Short mmCIF file of C-alpha atoms in Angstrom, two decimals:
data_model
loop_
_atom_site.label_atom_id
_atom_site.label_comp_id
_atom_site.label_asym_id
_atom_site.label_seq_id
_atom_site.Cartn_x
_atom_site.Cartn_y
_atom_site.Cartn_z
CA UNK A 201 -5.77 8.72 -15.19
CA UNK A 202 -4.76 5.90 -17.59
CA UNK A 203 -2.99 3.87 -14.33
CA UNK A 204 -6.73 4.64 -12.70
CA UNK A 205 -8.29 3.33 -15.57
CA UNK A 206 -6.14 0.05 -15.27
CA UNK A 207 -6.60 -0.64 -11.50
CA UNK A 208 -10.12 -0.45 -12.33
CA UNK A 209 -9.86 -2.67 -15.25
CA UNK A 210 -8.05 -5.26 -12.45
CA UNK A 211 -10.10 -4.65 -9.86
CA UNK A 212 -13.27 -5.36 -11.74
CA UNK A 213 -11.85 -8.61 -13.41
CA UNK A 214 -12.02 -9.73 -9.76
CA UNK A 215 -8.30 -8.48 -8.05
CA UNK A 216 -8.47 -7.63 -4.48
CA UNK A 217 -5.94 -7.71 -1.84
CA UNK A 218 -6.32 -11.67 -1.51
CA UNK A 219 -6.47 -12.58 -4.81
CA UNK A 220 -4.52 -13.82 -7.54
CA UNK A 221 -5.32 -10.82 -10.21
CA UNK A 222 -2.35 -8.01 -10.13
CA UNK A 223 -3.69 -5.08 -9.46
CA UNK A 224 -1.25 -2.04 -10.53
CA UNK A 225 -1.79 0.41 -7.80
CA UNK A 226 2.52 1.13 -8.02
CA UNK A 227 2.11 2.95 -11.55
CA UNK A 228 1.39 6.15 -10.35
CA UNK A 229 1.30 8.01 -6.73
CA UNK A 230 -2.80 8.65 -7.78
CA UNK A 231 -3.30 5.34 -7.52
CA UNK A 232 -1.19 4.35 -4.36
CA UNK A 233 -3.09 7.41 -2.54
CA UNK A 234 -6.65 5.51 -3.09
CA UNK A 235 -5.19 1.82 -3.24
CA UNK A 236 -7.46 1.73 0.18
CA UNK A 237 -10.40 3.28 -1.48
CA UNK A 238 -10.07 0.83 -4.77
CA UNK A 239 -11.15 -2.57 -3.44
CA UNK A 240 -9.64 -1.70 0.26
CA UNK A 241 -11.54 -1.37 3.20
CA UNK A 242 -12.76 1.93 3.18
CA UNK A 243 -16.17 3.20 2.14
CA UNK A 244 -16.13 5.08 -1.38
CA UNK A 245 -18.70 7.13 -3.13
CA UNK A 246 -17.72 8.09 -6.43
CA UNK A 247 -19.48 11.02 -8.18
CA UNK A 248 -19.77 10.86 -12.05
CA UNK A 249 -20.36 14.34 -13.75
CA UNK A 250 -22.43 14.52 -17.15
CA UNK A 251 -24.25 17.17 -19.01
CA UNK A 252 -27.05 17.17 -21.00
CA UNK A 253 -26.17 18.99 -24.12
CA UNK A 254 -25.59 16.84 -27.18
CA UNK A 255 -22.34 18.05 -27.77
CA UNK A 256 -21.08 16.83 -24.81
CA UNK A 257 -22.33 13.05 -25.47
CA UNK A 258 -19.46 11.37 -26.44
CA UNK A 259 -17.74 11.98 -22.95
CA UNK A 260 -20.94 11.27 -21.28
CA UNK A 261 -21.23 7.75 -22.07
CA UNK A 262 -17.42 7.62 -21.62
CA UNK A 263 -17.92 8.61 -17.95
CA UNK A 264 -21.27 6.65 -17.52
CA UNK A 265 -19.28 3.72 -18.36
CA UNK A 266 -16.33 4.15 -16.25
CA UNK A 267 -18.66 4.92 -13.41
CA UNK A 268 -20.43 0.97 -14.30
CA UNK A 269 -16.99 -0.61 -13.94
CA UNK A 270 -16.11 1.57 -11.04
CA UNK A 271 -19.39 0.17 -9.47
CA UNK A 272 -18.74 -3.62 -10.21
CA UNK A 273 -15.61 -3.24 -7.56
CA UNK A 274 -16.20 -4.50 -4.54
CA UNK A 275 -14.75 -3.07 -0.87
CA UNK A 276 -14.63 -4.39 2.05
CA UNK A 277 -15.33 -1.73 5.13
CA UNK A 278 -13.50 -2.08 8.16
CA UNK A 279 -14.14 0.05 11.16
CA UNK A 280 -11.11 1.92 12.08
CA UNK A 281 -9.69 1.87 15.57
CA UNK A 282 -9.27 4.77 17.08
CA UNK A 283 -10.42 6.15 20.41
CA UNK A 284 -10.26 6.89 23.98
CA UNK A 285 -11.38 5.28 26.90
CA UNK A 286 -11.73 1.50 28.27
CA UNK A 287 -12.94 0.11 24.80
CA UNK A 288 -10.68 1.81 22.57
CA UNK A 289 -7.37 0.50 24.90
CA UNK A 290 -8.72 -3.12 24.73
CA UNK A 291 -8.66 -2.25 20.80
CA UNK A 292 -5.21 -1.03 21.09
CA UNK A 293 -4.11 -3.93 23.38
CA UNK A 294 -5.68 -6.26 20.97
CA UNK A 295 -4.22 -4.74 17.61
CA UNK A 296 -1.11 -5.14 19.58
CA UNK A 297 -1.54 -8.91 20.50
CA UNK A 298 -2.55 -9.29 16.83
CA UNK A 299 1.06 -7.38 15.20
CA UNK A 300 2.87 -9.80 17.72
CA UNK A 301 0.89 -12.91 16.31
CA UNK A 302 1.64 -11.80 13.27
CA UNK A 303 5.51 -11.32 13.38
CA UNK A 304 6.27 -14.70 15.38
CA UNK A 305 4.07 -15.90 12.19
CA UNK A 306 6.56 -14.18 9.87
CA UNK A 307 9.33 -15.32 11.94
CA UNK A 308 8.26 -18.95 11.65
CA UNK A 309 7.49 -18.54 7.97
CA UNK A 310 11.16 -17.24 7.73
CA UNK A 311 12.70 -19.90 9.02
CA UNK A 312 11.13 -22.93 6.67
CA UNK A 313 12.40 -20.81 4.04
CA UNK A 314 9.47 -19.12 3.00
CA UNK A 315 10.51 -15.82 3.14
CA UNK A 316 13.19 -15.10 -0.10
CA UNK A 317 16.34 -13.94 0.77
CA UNK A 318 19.81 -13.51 -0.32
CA UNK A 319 21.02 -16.86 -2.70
CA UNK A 320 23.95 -18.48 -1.14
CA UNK A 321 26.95 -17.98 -2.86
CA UNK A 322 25.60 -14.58 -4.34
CA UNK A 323 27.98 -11.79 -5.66
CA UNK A 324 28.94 -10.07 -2.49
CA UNK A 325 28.72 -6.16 -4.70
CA UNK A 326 25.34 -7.32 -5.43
CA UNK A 327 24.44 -8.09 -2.43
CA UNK A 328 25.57 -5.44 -0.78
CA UNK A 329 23.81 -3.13 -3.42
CA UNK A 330 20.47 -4.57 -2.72
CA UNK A 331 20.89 -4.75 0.95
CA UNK A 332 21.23 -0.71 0.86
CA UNK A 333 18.34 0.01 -1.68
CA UNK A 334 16.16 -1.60 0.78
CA UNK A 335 17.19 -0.04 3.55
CA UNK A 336 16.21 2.60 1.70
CA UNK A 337 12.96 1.76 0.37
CA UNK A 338 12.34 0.86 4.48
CA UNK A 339 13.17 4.33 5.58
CA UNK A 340 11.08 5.61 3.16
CA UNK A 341 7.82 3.53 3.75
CA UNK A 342 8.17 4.55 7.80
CA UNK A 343 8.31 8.03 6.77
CA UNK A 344 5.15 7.46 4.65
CA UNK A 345 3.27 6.23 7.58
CA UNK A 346 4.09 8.73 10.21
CA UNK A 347 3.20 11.37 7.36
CA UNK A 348 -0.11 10.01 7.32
CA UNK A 349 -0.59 9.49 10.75
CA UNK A 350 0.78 13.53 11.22
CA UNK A 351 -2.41 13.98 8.38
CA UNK A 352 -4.65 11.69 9.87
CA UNK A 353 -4.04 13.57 13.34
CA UNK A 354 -4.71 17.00 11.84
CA UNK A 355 -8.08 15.73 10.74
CA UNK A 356 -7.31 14.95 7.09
CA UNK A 357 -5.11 16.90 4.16
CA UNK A 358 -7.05 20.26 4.48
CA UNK A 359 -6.33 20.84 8.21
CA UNK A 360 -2.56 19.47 7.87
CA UNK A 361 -1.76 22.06 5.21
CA UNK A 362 0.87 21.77 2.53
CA UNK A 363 3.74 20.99 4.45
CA UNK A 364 2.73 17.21 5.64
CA UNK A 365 0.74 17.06 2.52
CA UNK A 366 4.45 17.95 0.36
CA UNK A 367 6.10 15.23 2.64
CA UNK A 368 3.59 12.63 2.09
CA UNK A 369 3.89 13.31 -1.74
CA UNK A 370 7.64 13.20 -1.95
CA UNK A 371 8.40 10.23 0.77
CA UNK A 372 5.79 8.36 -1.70
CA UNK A 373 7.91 9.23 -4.56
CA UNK A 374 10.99 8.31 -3.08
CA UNK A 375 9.54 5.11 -1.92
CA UNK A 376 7.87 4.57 -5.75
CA UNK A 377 11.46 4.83 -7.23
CA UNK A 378 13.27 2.71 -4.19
CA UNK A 379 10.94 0.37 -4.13
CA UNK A 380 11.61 -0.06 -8.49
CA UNK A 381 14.70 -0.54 -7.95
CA UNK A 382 14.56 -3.13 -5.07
CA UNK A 383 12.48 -5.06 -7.41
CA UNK A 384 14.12 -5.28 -10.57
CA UNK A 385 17.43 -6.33 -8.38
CA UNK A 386 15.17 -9.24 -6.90
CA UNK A 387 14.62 -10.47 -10.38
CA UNK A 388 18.36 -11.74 -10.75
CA UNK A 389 17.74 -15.68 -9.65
CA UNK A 390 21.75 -15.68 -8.86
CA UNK A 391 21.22 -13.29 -6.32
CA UNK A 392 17.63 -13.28 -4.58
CA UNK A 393 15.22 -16.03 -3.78
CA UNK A 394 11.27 -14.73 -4.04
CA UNK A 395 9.17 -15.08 -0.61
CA UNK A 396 6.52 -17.27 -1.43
CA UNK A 397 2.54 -15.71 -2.01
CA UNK A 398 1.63 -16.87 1.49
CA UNK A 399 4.51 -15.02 3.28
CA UNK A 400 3.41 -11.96 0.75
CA UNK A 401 0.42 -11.78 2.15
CA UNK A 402 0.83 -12.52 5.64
CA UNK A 403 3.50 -9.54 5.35
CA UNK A 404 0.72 -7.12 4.11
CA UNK A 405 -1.48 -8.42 6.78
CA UNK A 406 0.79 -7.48 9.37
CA UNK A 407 2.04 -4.04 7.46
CA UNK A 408 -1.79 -3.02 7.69
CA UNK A 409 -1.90 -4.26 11.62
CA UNK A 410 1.11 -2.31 12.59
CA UNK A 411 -0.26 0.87 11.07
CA UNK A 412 -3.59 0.80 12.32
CA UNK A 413 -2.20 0.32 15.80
CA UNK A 414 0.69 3.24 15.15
CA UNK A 415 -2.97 5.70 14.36
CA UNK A 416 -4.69 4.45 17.45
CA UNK A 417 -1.41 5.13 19.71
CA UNK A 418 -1.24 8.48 18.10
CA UNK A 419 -5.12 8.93 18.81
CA UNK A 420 -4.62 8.03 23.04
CA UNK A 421 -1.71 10.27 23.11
CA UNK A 422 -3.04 13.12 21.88
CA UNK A 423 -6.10 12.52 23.69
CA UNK A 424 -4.11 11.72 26.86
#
């Protein structure tokens, strides 16, 4: 609750996913789990419970203020695209067009340098080290997303039952710890050079494409 209660701190000082505020949704797998629901694009109604009784008033107006900050946080609602039928291919083909944009984008960002990468010269342990770890951390994140899109297909976490729900918790877990460790290692200037914010957030751009088309796909199949 206390890595809740500083992605809304964040997140009402005016972070968001295109601004320049940190917001910590990596401290805990709480916050990861509603990073979409915390200034994201989904709709969110949050329900703040208070009693009446005097002796109860001191977390009263400890929850009625959370809930004010929680309502200063703005989303941003986005339709999600899945569906059968003519309209919902031309979204698919369309989602598709726009994940292509977006990696030749990447690809030209990469190749004016904008993208990090290994420093030349680098120890070669090192670099092998950090080569694995995010390997890793990749394998990980694609078995997050089809664990959410096995959820999202079973009609949400009740219907899936513990079993995706387990996965989803552990693969995030896994990732959390990979994805640690891939940082810290990017911290030594001798051995990585940092992507710059524009090729950060071009990345996520295309991250959140590529899944939203991977849930439609999975939509027309099982509808097909």
């Amino acid at each position: 609750l206390s890595a809740l209660g500083r992605v809304v701190r964040a997140l009402e000082g005016g972070g968001s996913a295109g601004a320049a505020t940190h917001v910590p949704y990596r401290d805990a797998v709480l916050t990861m789990l509603l990073r979409d629901s915390l200034g994201g694009r989904s709709h969110t109604a949050v329900v703040i419970n208070v009693a009446s009784e005097a002796a109860h008033a001191e977390e009263t107006l400890c929850s009625l203020r959370f809930g004010a900050r929680l309502a200063a946080v703005r989303n941003r609602p986005q339709a999600a695209v899945v569906g059968v039928g003519v309209g919902a291919a031309a979204d698919r083909a369309a989602l598709a067009a726009a994940v292509a944009a977006g990696q030749s984008e990447l690809a030209r960002l990469r190749a004016a340098g904008q993208g990090g990468g290994f420093v030349k010269g680098c120890l070669a342990s090192e670099r092998l080290s950090l080569e694995g770890n995010m390997r890793r951390l990749a394998d990980e994140e694609a078995a997050v997303r089809a664990a959410r899109v096995a959820i999202s297909e079973a009609g949400g976490p009740a219907a899936a039952g513990g079993t995706w729900t387990d996965e989803l918790r552990r693969r995030l877990a896994q990732a959390e710890v990979f994805r640690g460790i891939v940082e810290r290692q990017q911290t030594i200037k001798s051995l990585w050079s940092p992507p710059t914010p524009a090729f950060l957030r071009r990345e996520a751009e295309l991250r959140d494409l590529e899944g939203r088309l991977a849930l439609a796909e999975a939509g027309a199949a099982e509808d097909g």
